[in-house]
XYZ file of C-alpha atoms in Angstrom:
523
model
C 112.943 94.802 153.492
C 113.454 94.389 157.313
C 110.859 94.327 159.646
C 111.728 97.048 161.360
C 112.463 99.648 158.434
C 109.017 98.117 157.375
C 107.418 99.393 160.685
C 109.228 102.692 160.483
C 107.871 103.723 156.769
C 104.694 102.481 157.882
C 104.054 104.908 160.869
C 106.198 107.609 158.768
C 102.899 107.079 155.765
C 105.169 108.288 152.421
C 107.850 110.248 154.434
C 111.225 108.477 154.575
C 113.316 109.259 157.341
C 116.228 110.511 155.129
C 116.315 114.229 153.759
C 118.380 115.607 150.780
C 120.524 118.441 150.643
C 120.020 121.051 147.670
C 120.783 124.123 146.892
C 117.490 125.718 145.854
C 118.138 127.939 143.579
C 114.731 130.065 144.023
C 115.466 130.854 147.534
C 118.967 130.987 147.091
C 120.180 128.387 149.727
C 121.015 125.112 150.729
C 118.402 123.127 152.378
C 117.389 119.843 153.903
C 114.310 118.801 152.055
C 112.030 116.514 152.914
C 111.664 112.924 151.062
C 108.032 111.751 150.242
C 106.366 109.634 147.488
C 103.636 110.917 145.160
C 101.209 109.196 147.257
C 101.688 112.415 150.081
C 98.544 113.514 151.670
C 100.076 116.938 153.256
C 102.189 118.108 150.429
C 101.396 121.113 148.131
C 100.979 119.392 144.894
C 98.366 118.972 142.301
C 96.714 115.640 142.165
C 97.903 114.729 138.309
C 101.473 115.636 139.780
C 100.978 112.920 142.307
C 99.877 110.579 140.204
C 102.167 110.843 137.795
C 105.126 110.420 140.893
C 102.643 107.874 142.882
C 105.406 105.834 144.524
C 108.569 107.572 143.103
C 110.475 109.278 145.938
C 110.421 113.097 144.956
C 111.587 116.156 147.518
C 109.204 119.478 147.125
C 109.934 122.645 147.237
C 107.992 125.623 147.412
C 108.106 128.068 144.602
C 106.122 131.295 143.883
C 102.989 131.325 142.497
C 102.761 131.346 138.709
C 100.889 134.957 138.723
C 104.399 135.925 139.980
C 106.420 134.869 137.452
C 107.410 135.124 133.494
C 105.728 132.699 131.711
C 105.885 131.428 127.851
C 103.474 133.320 125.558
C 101.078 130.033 125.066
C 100.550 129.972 128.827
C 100.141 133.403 129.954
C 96.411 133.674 129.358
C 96.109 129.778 132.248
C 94.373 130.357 135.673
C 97.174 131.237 138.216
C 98.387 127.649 140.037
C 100.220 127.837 143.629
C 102.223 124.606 143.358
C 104.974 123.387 144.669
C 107.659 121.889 142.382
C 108.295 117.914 142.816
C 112.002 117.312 142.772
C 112.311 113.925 141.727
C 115.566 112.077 143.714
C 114.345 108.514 142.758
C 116.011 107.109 146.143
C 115.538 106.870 149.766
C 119.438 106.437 150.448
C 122.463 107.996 149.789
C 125.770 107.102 150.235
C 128.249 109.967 149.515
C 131.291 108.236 149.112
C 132.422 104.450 148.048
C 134.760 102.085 145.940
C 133.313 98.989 143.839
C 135.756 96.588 144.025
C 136.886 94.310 141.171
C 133.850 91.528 141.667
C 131.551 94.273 141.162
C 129.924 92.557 144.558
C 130.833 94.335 147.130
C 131.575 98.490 148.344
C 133.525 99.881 150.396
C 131.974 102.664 152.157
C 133.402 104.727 155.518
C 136.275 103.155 157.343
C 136.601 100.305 155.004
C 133.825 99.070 155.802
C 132.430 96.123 153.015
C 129.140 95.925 152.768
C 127.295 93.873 150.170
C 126.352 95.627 146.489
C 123.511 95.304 144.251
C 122.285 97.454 141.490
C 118.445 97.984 140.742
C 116.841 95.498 138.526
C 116.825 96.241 134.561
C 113.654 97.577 133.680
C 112.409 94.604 131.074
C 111.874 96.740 128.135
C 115.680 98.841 128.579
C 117.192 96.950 125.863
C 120.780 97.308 127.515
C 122.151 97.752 131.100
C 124.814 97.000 133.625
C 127.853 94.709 132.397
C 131.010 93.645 133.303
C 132.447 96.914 131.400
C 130.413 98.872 133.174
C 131.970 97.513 136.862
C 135.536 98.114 135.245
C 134.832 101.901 134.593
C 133.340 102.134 137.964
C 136.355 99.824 139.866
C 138.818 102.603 138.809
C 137.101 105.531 140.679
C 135.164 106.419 144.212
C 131.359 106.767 143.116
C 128.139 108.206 144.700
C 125.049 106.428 145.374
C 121.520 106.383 145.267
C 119.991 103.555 146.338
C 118.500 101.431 148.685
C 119.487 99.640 152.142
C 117.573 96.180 152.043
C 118.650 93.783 154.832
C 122.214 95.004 155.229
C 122.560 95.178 151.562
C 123.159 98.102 149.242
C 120.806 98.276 146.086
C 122.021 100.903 144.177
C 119.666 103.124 141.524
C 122.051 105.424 140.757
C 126.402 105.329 141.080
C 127.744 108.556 140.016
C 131.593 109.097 139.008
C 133.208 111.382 141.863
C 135.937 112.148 139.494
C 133.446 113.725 136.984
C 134.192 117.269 138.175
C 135.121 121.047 136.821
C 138.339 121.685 138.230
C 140.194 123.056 135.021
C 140.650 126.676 135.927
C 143.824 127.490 132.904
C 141.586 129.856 130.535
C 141.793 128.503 126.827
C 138.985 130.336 124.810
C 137.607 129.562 121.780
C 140.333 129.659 118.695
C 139.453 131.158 115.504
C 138.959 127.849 113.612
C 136.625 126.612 116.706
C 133.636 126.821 117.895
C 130.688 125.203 120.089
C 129.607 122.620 117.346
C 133.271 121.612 116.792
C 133.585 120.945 120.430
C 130.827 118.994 120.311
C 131.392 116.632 117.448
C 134.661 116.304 118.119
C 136.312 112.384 119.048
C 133.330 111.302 117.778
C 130.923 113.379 120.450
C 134.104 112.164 122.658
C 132.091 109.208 123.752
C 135.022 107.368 125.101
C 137.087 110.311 125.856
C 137.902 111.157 129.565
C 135.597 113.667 131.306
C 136.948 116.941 129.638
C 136.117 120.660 131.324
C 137.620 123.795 129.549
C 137.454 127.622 130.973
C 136.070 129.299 127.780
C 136.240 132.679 129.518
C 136.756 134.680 132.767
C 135.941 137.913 133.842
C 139.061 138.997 134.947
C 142.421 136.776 135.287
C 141.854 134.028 137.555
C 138.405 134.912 138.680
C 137.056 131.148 137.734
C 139.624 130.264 140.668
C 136.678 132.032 143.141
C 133.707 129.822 141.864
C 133.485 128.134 144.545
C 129.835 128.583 145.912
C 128.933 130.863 143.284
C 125.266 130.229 141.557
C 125.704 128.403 138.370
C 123.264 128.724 135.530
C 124.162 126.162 132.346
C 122.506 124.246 129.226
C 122.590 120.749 129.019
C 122.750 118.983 125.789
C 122.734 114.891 125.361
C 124.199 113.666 122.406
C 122.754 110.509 119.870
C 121.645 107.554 120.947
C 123.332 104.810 119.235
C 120.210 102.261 119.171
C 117.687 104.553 118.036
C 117.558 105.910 115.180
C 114.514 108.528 116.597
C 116.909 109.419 118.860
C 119.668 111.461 116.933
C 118.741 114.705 117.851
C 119.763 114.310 121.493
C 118.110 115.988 124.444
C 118.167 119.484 125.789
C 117.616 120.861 129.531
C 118.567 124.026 131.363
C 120.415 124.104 134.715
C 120.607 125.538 137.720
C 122.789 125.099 140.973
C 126.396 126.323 143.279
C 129.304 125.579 142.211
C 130.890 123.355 144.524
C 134.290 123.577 146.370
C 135.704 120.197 144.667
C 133.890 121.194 141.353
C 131.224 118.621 141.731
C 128.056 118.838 140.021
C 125.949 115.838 140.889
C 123.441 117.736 142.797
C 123.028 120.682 140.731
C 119.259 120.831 139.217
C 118.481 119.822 135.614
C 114.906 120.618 134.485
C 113.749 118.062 132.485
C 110.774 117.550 129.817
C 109.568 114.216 128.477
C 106.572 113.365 126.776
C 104.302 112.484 129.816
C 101.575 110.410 127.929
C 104.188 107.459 127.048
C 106.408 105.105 129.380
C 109.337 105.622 128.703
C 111.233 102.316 128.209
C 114.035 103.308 130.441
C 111.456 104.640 133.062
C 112.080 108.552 132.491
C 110.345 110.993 134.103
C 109.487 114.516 133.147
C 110.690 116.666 136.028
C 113.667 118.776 138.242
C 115.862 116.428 139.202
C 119.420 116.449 140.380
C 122.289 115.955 137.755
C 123.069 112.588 139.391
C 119.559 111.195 138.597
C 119.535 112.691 135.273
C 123.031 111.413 134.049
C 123.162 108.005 136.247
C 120.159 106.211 136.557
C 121.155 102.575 135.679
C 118.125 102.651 133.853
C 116.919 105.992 132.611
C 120.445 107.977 133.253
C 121.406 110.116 129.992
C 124.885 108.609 130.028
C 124.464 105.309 130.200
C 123.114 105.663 125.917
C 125.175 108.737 125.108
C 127.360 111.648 125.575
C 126.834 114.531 126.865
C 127.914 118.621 127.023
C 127.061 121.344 128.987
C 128.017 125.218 128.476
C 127.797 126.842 132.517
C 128.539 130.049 133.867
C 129.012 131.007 137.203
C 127.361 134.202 138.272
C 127.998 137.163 140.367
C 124.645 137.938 141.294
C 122.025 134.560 141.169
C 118.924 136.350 140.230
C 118.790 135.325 136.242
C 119.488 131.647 137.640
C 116.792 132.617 140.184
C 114.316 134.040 138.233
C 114.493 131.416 135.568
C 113.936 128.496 138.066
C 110.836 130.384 139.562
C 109.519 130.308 136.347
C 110.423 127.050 135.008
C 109.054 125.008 138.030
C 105.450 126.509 137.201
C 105.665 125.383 133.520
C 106.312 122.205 134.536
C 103.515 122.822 137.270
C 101.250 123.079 134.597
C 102.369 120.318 132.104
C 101.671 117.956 135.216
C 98.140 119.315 135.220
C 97.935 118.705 131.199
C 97.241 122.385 130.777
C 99.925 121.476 127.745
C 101.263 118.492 125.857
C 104.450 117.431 124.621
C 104.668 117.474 121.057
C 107.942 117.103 118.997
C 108.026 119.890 117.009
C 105.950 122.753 118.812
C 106.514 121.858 122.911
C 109.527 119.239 123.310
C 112.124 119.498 125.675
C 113.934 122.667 123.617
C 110.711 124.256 122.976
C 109.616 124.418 126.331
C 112.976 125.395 127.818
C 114.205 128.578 124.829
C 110.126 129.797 124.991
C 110.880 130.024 129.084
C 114.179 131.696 128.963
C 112.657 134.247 125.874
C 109.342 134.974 127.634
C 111.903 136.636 130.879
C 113.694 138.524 128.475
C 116.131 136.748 126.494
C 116.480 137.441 123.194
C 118.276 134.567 121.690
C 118.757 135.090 117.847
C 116.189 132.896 116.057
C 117.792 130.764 112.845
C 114.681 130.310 110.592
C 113.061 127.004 109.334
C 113.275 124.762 106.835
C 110.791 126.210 104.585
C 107.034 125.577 103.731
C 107.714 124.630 100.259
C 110.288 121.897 101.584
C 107.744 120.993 104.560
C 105.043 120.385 102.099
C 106.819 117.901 99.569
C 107.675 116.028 102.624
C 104.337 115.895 104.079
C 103.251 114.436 100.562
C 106.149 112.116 100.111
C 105.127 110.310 103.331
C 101.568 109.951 102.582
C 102.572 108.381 99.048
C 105.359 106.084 101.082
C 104.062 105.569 104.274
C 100.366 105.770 103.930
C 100.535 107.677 107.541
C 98.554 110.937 107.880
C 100.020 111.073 111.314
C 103.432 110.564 110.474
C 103.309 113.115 107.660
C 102.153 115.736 109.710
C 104.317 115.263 112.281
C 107.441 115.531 109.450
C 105.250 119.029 108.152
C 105.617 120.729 111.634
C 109.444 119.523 111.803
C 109.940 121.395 109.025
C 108.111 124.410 109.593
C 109.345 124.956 113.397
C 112.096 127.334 114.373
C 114.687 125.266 114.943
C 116.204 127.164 117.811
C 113.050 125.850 119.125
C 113.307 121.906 117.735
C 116.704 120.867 117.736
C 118.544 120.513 120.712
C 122.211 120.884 119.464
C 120.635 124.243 117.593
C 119.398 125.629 120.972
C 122.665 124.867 122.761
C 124.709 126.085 120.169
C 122.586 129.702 119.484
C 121.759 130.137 123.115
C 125.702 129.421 124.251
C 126.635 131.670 121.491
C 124.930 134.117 122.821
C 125.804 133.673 126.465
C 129.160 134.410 125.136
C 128.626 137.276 123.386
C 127.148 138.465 126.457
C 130.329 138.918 127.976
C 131.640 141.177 125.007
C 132.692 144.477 126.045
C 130.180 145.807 123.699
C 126.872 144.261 123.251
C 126.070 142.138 120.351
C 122.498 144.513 120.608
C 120.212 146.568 122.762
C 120.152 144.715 125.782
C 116.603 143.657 127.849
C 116.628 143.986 131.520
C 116.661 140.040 132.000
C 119.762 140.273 129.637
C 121.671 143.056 131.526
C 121.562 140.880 134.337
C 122.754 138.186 132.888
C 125.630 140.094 131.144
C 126.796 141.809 134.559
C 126.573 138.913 136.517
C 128.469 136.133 134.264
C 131.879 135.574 136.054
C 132.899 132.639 134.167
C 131.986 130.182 131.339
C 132.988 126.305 130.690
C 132.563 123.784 128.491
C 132.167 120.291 129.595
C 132.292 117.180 127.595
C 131.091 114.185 129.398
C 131.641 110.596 128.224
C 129.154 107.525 128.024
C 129.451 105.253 130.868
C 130.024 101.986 129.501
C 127.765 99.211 129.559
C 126.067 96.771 126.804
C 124.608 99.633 124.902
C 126.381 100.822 122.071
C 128.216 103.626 121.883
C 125.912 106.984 121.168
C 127.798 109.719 119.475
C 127.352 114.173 119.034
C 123.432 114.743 117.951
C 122.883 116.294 114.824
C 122.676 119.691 113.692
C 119.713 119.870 110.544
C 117.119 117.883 109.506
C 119.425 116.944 106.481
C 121.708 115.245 108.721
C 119.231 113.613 110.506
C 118.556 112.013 106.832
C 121.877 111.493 105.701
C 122.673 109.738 109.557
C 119.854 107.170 109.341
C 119.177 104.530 107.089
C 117.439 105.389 103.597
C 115.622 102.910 104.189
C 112.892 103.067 107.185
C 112.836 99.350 107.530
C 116.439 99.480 108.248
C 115.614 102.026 111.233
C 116.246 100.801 115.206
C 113.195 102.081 116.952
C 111.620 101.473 120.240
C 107.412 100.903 121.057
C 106.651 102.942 124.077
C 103.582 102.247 125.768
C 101.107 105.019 126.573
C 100.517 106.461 129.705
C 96.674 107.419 129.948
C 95.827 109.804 132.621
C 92.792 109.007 134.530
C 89.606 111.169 132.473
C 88.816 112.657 135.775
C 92.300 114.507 136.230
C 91.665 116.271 132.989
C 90.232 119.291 134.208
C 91.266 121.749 131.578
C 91.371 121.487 127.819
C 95.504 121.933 126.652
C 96.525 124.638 125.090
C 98.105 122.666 122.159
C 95.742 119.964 121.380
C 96.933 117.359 119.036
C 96.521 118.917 115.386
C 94.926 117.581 112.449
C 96.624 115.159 110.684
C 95.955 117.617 107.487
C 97.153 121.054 107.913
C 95.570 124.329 106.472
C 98.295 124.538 104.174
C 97.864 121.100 102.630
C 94.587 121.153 102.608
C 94.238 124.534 100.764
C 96.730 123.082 97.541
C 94.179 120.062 98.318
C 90.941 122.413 97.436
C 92.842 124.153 94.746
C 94.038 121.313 92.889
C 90.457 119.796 93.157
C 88.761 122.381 92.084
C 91.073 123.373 89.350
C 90.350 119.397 88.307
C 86.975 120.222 88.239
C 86.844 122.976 86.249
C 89.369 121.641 83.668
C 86.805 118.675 83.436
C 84.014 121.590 83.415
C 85.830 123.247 80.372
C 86.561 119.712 78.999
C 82.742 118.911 78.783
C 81.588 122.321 77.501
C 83.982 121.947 74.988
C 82.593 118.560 73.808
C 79.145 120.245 73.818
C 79.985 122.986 71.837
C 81.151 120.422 69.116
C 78.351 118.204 68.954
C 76.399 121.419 68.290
């Protein structure tokens, strides 16, 4: 960096002299928010929320306090917290508009003007980035940027497709031998289809033509990764945001939940982030490993949108402060996100487990294969979780379902308050298929559906399985102020350990019999 940008941040502390524009969907309008680091001294954020942002550029925003808002059952009983949320943009710069040319070396940004083009360094432990397909896909189309000026030169973090947009407005709803899933899993999870948007529905004939600046409320589901075979069940993350005039979404809020006690290998970071980040990161962007979907509706009235936000930003408030943990089968990113959107109101049918008795062979099966306590138990809870609440693809599908039935003329039940809203408010509802940007990972492809398909996609055998080592992330002992509500369980649950006891102490009384029955003959 320059001397005199060097200067400027210095006298600034962590404040960058750049803002970014949102639309905040809790106060229900566009502002100009202020870019700082983690490392803030003046900002309104817990200290494990700063450390865990330390240098990463991040824009907060005030929301209300968590006493005010709906919160999931396992968190209700927390001392109230007053944070503000962290919106993590990742960049200091922004250009809004530019066109890689064919070198993949230089942009051109307003007037023509060329100016020099970089993109971030590969994080070492992302096995793929960046390649020569990847400047192709990006030479045909203007592109957004997050980045970086550095002595004249553009290093970019983030380069967002401008032609990835909603601007199909010809209704085409849902035929009788279709239906979310088959949408989905279609093309092969239409990984190297074009973008795709499709009006599913519409209040009244050519309503979805007036979305423009409407508040948008949407799921987000990520498809397979291709290189990991832990992977398969995709990712899952509600949205919030306007619909823009050109049917643009890059800056429209995703809220985001990784495990926070790992480093994630493409540097992923639990948080609310805008759809650019979250999509097209050259390192940690969804898209750049797999496809993607999203179900939004545009709304009437904003407050369901509103209301959800609110509530969301404290959950995440309080996962900073490890007042929770991530887990895989109880809290992950679908978890966290259905439990929000039930605890306000929301009623989304549940679809059941897999079953104890199934749960329980497989928690033996894996001792007996894998020798891993750990592992087994981690399989057990899999199996015994509602899977509205563990798989993504089952959360997007029974949740969109149900946003859809929403709009019926009749109810599909007896609707809550939070759902009323909803139901009166829904103007219009799309589908959007977006591809994988192409680079030197392998293609991804739709997640799956069951736990059986999980088996029958990977390998039978787990030596044959493509996984990745992630490093932990071990927060400091004296940011741990407050014992989670979810500690990490026993490697030996009650259920196992009760058949454990029985068949022990039916052993020993069979050997009990046994030896009073050799007694009784020697007499």
């Amino acid at each position: 960096m320059s001397f005199l940008p060097s200067l400027f941040f210095m006298l600034l502390g962590s404040s960058f002299a750049q803002s970014t524009t949102l639309f905040d969907t809790v106060s229900v309008e566009t502002v100009d928010a202020e870019l700082t680091t983690g490392n803030c001294t003046d900002c309104n954020l817990s200290e494990q929320a700063k450390w865990y942002f330390n240098n990463e550029i991040i824009a907060p925003l005030p929301t209300p306090a968590s006493s005010l808002v709906k919160l999931p059952e396992w968190l209700e009983k927390q001392s109230e917290i007053n944070d503000d949320i962290a919106v993590w943009i990742a960049s200091p710069d922004l250009i809004e508009s530019a066109q890689l040319d064919a070198s993949g070396q230089l942009i051109s940004i307003k007037d023509g003007k060329k100016v020099p083009f970089k993109t971030v360094k590969q994080i070492p432990q992302n096995q793929s980035f960046w390649n020569q397909d990847t400047t192709a896909f990006f030479n045909q189309r203007d592109i957004r940027l997050r980045g970086e000026w550095i002595d004249n030169k553009f290093i970019a973090r983030t380069v967002w497709p401008l032609d990835f947009v909603i601007t199909n407005f010809q209704l085409l709803p849902l035929n009788a031998d279709e239906d979310l899933q088959t949408l989905i899993q279609a093309d092969d999870g239409g990984v190297r289809q074009p973008h795709q948007s499709r009006l599913l529905w519409e209040r009244t004939p050519g309503s979805a033509m007036g979305a423009a600046g409407k508040p948008v409320f949407g799921l987000m589901l990520n498809g397979a990764q291709g290189d990991d075979h832990e992977a398969l069940a995709g990712h899952f993350a509600v949205i919030t945001g306007q619909f823009n005039t050109d049917g643009s979404y890059h800056d429209w809020l995703v809220n985001n939940f990784y495990n926070l006690d790992v480093i994630s290998e493409k540097g992923i970071l639990a948080a609310v982030t805008p759809m650019d980040n979250y999509l097209a990161d050259l390192n940690a962007g969804q898209n750049y490993y797999r496809p993607s979907y999203m179900l939004v509706a545009t709304l009437k009235n904003g407050q369901a949108a509103t209301e959800f936000q609110q509530s969301i930003n404290q959950v995440m408030n309080y996962f900073y402060r490890h007042e929770f943990l991530y887990n895989h089968a109880g809290a992950n990113c679908t978890g966290i996100s259905i439990d929000t959107l039930r605890a306000l109101g929301w009623e989304v049918p549940e679809r059941g487990i897999n079953g104890y008795v199934q749960a329980i062979g497989a928690y033996f099966y894996t001792v007996i294969t894998e020798m891993d306590l750990d592992a087994a138990r981690q399989i057990y809870d899999y199996l015994i979780t509602e899977t509205t609440r563990l798989l993504p693809a089952v959360a997007f599908d029974a949740i969109g379902e149900d946003l859809i039935r929403l709009t019926a003329t009749k109810p599909p039940r007896s609707l809550t308050p939070y759902e009323q809203t909803l139901a009166d408010s829904i103007e219009a509802i799309w589908f959007v298929r977006i591809p994988q940007i192409p680079s030197s990972r392998v293609s991804g492809d739709a997640p799956v559906y069951s736990f059986s398909e999980y088996l029958e996609t990977a390998p039978d055998d787990r030596d044959e399985w493509v996984t990745i080592e992630l490093a932990t992330r071990d927060m400091p002992q004296s940011l741990k102020q407050q014992e989670p509500v979810n500690p990490r369980p026993s490697p030996i649950p009650w259920p196992i350990i009760l058949i454990l006891f029985g068949l022990s102490s039916f052993i020993a009384l069979s050997l009990r019999w046994m030896f009073n029955k050799s007694i009784s003959s020697l007499d």
